[in-house]
mmCIF file of C-alpha atoms in Angstrom:
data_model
loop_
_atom_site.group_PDB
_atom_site.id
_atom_site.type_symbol
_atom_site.label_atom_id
_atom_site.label_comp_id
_atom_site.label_asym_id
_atom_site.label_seq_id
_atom_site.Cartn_x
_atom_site.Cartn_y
_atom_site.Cartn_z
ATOM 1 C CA UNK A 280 15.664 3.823 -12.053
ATOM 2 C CA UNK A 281 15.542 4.836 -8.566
ATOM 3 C CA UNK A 282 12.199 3.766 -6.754
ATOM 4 C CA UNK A 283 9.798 6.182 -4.255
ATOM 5 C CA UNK A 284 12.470 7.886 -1.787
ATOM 6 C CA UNK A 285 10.942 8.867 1.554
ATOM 7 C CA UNK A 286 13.117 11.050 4.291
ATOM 8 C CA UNK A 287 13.293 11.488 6.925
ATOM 9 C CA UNK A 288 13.605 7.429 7.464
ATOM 10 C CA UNK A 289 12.600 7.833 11.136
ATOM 11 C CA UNK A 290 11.332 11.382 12.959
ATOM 12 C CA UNK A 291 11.524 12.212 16.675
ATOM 13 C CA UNK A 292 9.079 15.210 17.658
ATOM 14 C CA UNK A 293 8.030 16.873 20.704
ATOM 15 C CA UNK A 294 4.015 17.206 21.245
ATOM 16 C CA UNK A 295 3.116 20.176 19.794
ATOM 17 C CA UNK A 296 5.961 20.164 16.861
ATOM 18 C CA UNK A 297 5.526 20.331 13.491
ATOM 19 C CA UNK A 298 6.384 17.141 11.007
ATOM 20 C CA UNK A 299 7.220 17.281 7.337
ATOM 21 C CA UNK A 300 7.648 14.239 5.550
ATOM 22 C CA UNK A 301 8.865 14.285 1.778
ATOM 23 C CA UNK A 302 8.109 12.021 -0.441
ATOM 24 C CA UNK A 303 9.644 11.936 -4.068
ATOM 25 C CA UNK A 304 7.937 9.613 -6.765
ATOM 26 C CA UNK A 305 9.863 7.439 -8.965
ATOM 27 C CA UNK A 306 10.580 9.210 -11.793
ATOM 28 C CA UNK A 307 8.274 10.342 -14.440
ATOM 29 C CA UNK A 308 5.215 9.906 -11.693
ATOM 30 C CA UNK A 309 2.629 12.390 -11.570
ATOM 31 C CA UNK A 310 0.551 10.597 -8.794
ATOM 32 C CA UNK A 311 1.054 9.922 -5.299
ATOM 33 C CA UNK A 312 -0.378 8.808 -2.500
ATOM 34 C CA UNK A 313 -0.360 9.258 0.870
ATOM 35 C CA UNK A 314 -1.109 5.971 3.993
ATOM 36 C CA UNK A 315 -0.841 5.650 7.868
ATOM 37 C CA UNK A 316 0.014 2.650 9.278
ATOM 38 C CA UNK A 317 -0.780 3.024 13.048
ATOM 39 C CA UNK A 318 1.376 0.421 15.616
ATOM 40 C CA UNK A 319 -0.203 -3.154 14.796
ATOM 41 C CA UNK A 320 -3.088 -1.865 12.087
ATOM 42 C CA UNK A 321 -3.108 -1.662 8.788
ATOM 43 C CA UNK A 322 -2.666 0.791 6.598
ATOM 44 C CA UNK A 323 -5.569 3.193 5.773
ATOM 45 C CA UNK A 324 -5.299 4.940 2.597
ATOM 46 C CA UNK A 325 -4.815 9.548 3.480
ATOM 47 C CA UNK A 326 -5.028 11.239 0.287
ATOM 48 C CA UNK A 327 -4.046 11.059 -3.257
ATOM 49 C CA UNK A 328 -2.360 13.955 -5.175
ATOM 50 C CA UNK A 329 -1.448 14.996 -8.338
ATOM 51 C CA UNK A 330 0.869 17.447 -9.467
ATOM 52 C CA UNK A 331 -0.533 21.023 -7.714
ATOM 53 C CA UNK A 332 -3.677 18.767 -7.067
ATOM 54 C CA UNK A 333 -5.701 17.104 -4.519
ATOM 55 C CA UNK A 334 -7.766 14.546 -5.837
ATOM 56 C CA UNK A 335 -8.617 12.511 -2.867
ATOM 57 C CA UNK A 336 -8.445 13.824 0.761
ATOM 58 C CA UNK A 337 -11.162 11.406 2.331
ATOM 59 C CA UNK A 338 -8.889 9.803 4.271
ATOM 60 C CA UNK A 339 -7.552 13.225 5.742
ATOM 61 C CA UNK A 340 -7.742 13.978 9.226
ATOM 62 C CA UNK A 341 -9.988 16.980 9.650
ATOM 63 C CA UNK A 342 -7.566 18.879 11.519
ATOM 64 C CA UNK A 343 -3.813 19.284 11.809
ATOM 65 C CA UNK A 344 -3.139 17.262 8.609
ATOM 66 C CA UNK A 345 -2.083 18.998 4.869
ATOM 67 C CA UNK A 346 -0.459 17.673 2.361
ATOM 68 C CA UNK A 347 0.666 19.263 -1.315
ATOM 69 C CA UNK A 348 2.152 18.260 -4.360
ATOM 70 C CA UNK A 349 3.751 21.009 -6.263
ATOM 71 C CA UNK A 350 4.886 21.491 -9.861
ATOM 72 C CA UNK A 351 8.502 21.333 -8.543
ATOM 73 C CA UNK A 352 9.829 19.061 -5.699
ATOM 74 C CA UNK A 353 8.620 16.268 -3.572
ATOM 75 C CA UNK A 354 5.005 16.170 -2.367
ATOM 76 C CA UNK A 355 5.310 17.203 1.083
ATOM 77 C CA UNK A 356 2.970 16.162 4.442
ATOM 78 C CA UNK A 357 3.015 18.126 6.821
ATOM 79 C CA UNK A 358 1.481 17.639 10.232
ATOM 80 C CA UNK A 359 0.941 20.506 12.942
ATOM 81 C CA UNK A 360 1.084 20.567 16.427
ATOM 82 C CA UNK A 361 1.423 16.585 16.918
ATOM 83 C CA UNK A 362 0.134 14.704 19.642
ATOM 84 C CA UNK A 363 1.375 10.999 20.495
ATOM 85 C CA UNK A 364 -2.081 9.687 18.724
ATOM 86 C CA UNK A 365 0.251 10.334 16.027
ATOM 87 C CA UNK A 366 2.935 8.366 16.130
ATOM 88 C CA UNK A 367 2.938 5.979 13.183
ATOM 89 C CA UNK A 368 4.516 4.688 9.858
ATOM 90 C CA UNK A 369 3.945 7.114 6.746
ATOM 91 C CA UNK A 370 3.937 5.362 3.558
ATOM 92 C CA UNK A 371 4.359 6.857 0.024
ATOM 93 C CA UNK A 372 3.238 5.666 -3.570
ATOM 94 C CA UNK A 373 3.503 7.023 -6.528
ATOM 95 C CA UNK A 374 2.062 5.915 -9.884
ATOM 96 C CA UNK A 375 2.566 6.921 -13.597
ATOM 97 C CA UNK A 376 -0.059 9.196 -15.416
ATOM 98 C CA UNK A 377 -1.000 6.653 -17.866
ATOM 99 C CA UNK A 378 -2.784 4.719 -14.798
ATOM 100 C CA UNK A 379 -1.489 1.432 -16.211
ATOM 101 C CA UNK A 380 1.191 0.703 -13.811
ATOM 102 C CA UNK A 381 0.488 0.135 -10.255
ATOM 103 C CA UNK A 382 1.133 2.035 -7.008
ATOM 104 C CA UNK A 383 4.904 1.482 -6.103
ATOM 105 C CA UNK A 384 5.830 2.361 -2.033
ATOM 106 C CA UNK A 385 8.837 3.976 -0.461
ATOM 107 C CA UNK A 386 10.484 2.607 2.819
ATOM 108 C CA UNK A 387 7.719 4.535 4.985
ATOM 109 C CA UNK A 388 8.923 7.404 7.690
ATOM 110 C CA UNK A 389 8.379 6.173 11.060
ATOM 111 C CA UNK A 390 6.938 9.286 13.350
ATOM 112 C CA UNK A 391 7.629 9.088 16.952
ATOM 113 C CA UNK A 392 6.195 11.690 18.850
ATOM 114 C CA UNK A 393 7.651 12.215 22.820
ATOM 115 C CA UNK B 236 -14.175 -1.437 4.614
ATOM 116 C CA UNK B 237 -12.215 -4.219 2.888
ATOM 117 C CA UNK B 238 -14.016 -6.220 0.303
ATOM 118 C CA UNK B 239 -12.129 -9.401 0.908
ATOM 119 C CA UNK B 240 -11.665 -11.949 4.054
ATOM 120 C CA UNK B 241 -8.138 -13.898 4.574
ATOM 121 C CA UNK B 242 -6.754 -16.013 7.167
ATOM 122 C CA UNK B 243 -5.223 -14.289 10.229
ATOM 123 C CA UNK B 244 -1.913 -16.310 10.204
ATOM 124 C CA UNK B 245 -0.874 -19.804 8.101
ATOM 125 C CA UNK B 246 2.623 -21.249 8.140
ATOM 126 C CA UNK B 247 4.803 -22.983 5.598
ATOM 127 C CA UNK B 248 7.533 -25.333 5.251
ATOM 128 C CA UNK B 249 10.795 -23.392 3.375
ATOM 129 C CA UNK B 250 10.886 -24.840 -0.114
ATOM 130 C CA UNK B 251 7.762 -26.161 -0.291
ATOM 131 C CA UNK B 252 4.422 -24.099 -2.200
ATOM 132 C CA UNK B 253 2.771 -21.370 0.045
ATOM 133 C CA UNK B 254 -1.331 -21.147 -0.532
ATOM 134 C CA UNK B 255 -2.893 -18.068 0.359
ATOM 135 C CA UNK B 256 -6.310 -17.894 0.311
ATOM 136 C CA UNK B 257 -8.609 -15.167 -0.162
ATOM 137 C CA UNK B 258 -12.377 -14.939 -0.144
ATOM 138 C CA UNK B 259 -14.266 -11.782 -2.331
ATOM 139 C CA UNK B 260 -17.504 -13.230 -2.515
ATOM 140 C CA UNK B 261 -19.191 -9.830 -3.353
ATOM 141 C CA UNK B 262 -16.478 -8.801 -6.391
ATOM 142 C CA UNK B 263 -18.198 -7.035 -8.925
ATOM 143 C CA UNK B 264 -17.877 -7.019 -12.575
ATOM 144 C CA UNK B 265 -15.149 -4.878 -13.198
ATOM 145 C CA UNK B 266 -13.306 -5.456 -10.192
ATOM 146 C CA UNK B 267 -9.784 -6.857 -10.349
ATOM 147 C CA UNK B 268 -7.806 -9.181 -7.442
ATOM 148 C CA UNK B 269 -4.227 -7.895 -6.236
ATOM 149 C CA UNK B 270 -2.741 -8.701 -3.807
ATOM 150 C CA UNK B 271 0.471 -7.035 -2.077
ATOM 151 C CA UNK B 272 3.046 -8.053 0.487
ATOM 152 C CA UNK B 273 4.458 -6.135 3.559
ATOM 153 C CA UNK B 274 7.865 -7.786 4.498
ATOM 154 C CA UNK B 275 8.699 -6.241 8.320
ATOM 155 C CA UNK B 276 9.170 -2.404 8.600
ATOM 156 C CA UNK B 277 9.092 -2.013 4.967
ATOM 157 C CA UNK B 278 6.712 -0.058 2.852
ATOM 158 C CA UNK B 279 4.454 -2.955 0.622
ATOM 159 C CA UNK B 280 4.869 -4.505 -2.471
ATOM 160 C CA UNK B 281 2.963 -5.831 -5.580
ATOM 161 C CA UNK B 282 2.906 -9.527 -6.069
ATOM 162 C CA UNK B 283 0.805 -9.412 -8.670
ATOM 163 C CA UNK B 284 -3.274 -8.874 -10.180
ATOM 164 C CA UNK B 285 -5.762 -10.702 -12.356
ATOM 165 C CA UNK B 286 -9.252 -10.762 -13.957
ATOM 166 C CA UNK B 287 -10.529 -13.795 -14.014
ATOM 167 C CA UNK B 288 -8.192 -15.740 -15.836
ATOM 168 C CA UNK B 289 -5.000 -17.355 -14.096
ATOM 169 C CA UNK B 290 -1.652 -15.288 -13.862
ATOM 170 C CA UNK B 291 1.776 -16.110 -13.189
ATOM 171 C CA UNK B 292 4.673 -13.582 -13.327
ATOM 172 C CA UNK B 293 8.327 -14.297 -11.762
ATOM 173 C CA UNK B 294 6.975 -13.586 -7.966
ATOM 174 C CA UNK B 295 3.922 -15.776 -7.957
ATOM 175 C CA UNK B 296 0.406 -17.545 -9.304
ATOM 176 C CA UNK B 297 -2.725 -16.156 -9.222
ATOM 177 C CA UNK B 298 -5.902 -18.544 -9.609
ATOM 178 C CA UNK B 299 -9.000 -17.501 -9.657
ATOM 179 C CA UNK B 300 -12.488 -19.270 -9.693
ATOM 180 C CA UNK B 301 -14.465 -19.249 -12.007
ATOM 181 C CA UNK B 302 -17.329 -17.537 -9.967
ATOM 182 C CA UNK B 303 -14.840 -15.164 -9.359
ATOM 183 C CA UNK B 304 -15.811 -15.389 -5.683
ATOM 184 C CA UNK B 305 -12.501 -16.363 -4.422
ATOM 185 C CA UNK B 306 -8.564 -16.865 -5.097
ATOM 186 C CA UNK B 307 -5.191 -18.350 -4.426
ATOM 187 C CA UNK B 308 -1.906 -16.775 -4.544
ATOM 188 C CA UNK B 309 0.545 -19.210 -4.815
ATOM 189 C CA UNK B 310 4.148 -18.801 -3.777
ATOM 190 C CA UNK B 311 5.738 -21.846 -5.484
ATOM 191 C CA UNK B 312 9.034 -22.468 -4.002
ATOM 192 C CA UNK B 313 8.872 -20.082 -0.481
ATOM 193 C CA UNK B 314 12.095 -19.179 1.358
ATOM 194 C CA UNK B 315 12.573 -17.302 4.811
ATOM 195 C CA UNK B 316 12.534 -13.991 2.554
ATOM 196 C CA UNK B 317 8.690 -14.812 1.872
ATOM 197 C CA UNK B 318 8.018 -14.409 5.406
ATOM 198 C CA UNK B 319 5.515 -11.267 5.475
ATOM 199 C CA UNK B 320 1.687 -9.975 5.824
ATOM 200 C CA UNK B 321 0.182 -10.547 2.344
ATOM 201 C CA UNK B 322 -2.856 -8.881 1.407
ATOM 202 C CA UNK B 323 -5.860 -9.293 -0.729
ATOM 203 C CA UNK B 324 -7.118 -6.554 -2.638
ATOM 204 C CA UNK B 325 -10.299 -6.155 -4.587
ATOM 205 C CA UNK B 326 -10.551 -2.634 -6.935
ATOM 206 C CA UNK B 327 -11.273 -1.264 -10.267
ATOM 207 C CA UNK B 328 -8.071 -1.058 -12.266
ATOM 208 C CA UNK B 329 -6.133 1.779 -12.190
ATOM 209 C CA UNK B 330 -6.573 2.485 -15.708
ATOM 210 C CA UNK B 331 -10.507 2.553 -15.288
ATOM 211 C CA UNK B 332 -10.808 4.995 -11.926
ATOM 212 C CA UNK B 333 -9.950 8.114 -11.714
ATOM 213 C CA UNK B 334 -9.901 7.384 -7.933
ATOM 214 C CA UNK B 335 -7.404 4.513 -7.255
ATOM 215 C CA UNK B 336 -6.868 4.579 -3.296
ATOM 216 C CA UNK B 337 -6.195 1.246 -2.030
ATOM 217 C CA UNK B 338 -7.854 -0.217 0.162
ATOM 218 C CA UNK B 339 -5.967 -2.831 2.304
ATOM 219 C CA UNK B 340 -7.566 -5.430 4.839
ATOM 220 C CA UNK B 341 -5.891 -6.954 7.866
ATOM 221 C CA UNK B 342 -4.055 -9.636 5.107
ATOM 222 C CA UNK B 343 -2.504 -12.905 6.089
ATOM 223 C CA UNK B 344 0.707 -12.839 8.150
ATOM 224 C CA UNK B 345 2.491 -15.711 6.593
ATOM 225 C CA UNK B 346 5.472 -17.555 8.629
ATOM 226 C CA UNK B 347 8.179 -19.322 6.728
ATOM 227 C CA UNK B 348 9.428 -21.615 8.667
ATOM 228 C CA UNK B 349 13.099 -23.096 8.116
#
């Protein structure tokens, strides 16, 4: 059984570029979750989806930040117009929907912006 | 803000026990105590969780007071692999909130040394 897969592993962008990181739950996971880890911090929870919901955005930056889960496909977060502020690790879980099982992570994408 | 206080840093002799220690003084009721590891540039993993009674699974050993106000994770034989930040998690299990961000701390960066 194949675990969370995250890709890109690693993303260069250009302030002002767009970023789309894809994150596809281990299978037969209907939740997933979205953290930041920011150089030498911890990571701080973003938002928590279910299939073509949002359950949780709290951790959501206001602006720039979206993120979707839809009936078909990976959940998906994009980021617009990046600034360096965003350069970070992106982390993916994904849990079953009994909720008896616990969060399982991908590898992370690492986000460097230039 | 995390519910639970750890060491910054410990160290530990390979092949000998690893102690972690963790402090939740203000657990409630129906809280439960996880804790995960982060092994370098990887995305974190479950050690394991417990109540209030003592749990062991093929990773680790969880002990728990009996006030409930603190707890040990105990890595019996570690090895270089071991070497990681381990964090201490108090939350409602996943099975009794709807809502099941995680919320990590700053966790205890844990050198193995050979």
């Amino acid at each position: 059984n194949a675990g969370v897969m995250q890709n890109p592993r690693h993303l260069v962008r250009r302030r002002g570029q767009e970023a789309r990181l894809r994150c596809s739950p281990m299978k037969g996971h209907s939740h997933v979750y979205w953290y930041r880890q920011l150089p030498e911090e911890g990571l701080k929870f973003m938002v928590y989806l279910q299939k073509e919901n949002i359950i949780d955005e709290s951790g959501m930056p206001k602006e720039r930040f979206s993120a979707e889960f839809p009936k078909e496909g990976p959940s998906i977060l994009r980021i617009q117009q990046v600034v360096r502020g965003d350069s970070a690790a992106y982390f993916c879980a994904s849990s079953p929907p009994n909720g008896r099982e616990e969060q399982y992570f991908g590898p992370g994408t690492r986000l460097t912006v230039t | 803000d995390a519910k639970t206080t750890q060491p910054t840093s410990m160290d530990c002799a390979e092949g000998r026990a690893a102690n972690l220690p963790c402090n939740h003084s203000t657990i409630s009721g129906n809280e439960y105590v996880y804790w995960y590891r982060q092994i370098h540039s990887q995305g974190p993993q479950y050690i394991i969780h417990g109540l209030k009674n003592n749990e062991t699974n093929e990773m680790a050993s969880l002990i728990i007071t009996e006030d409930r106000k603190s707890s040990t994770l105990i890595l019996p034989h570690a090895t270089l692999r071991d070497t990681a930040v381990y964090y201490c998690i108090v939350r409602v299990a996943p099975f009794m909130n709807r809502d099941d961000k995680i919320i990590f701390g700053k966790g205890t960066r844990l050198h193995i040394l050979p």
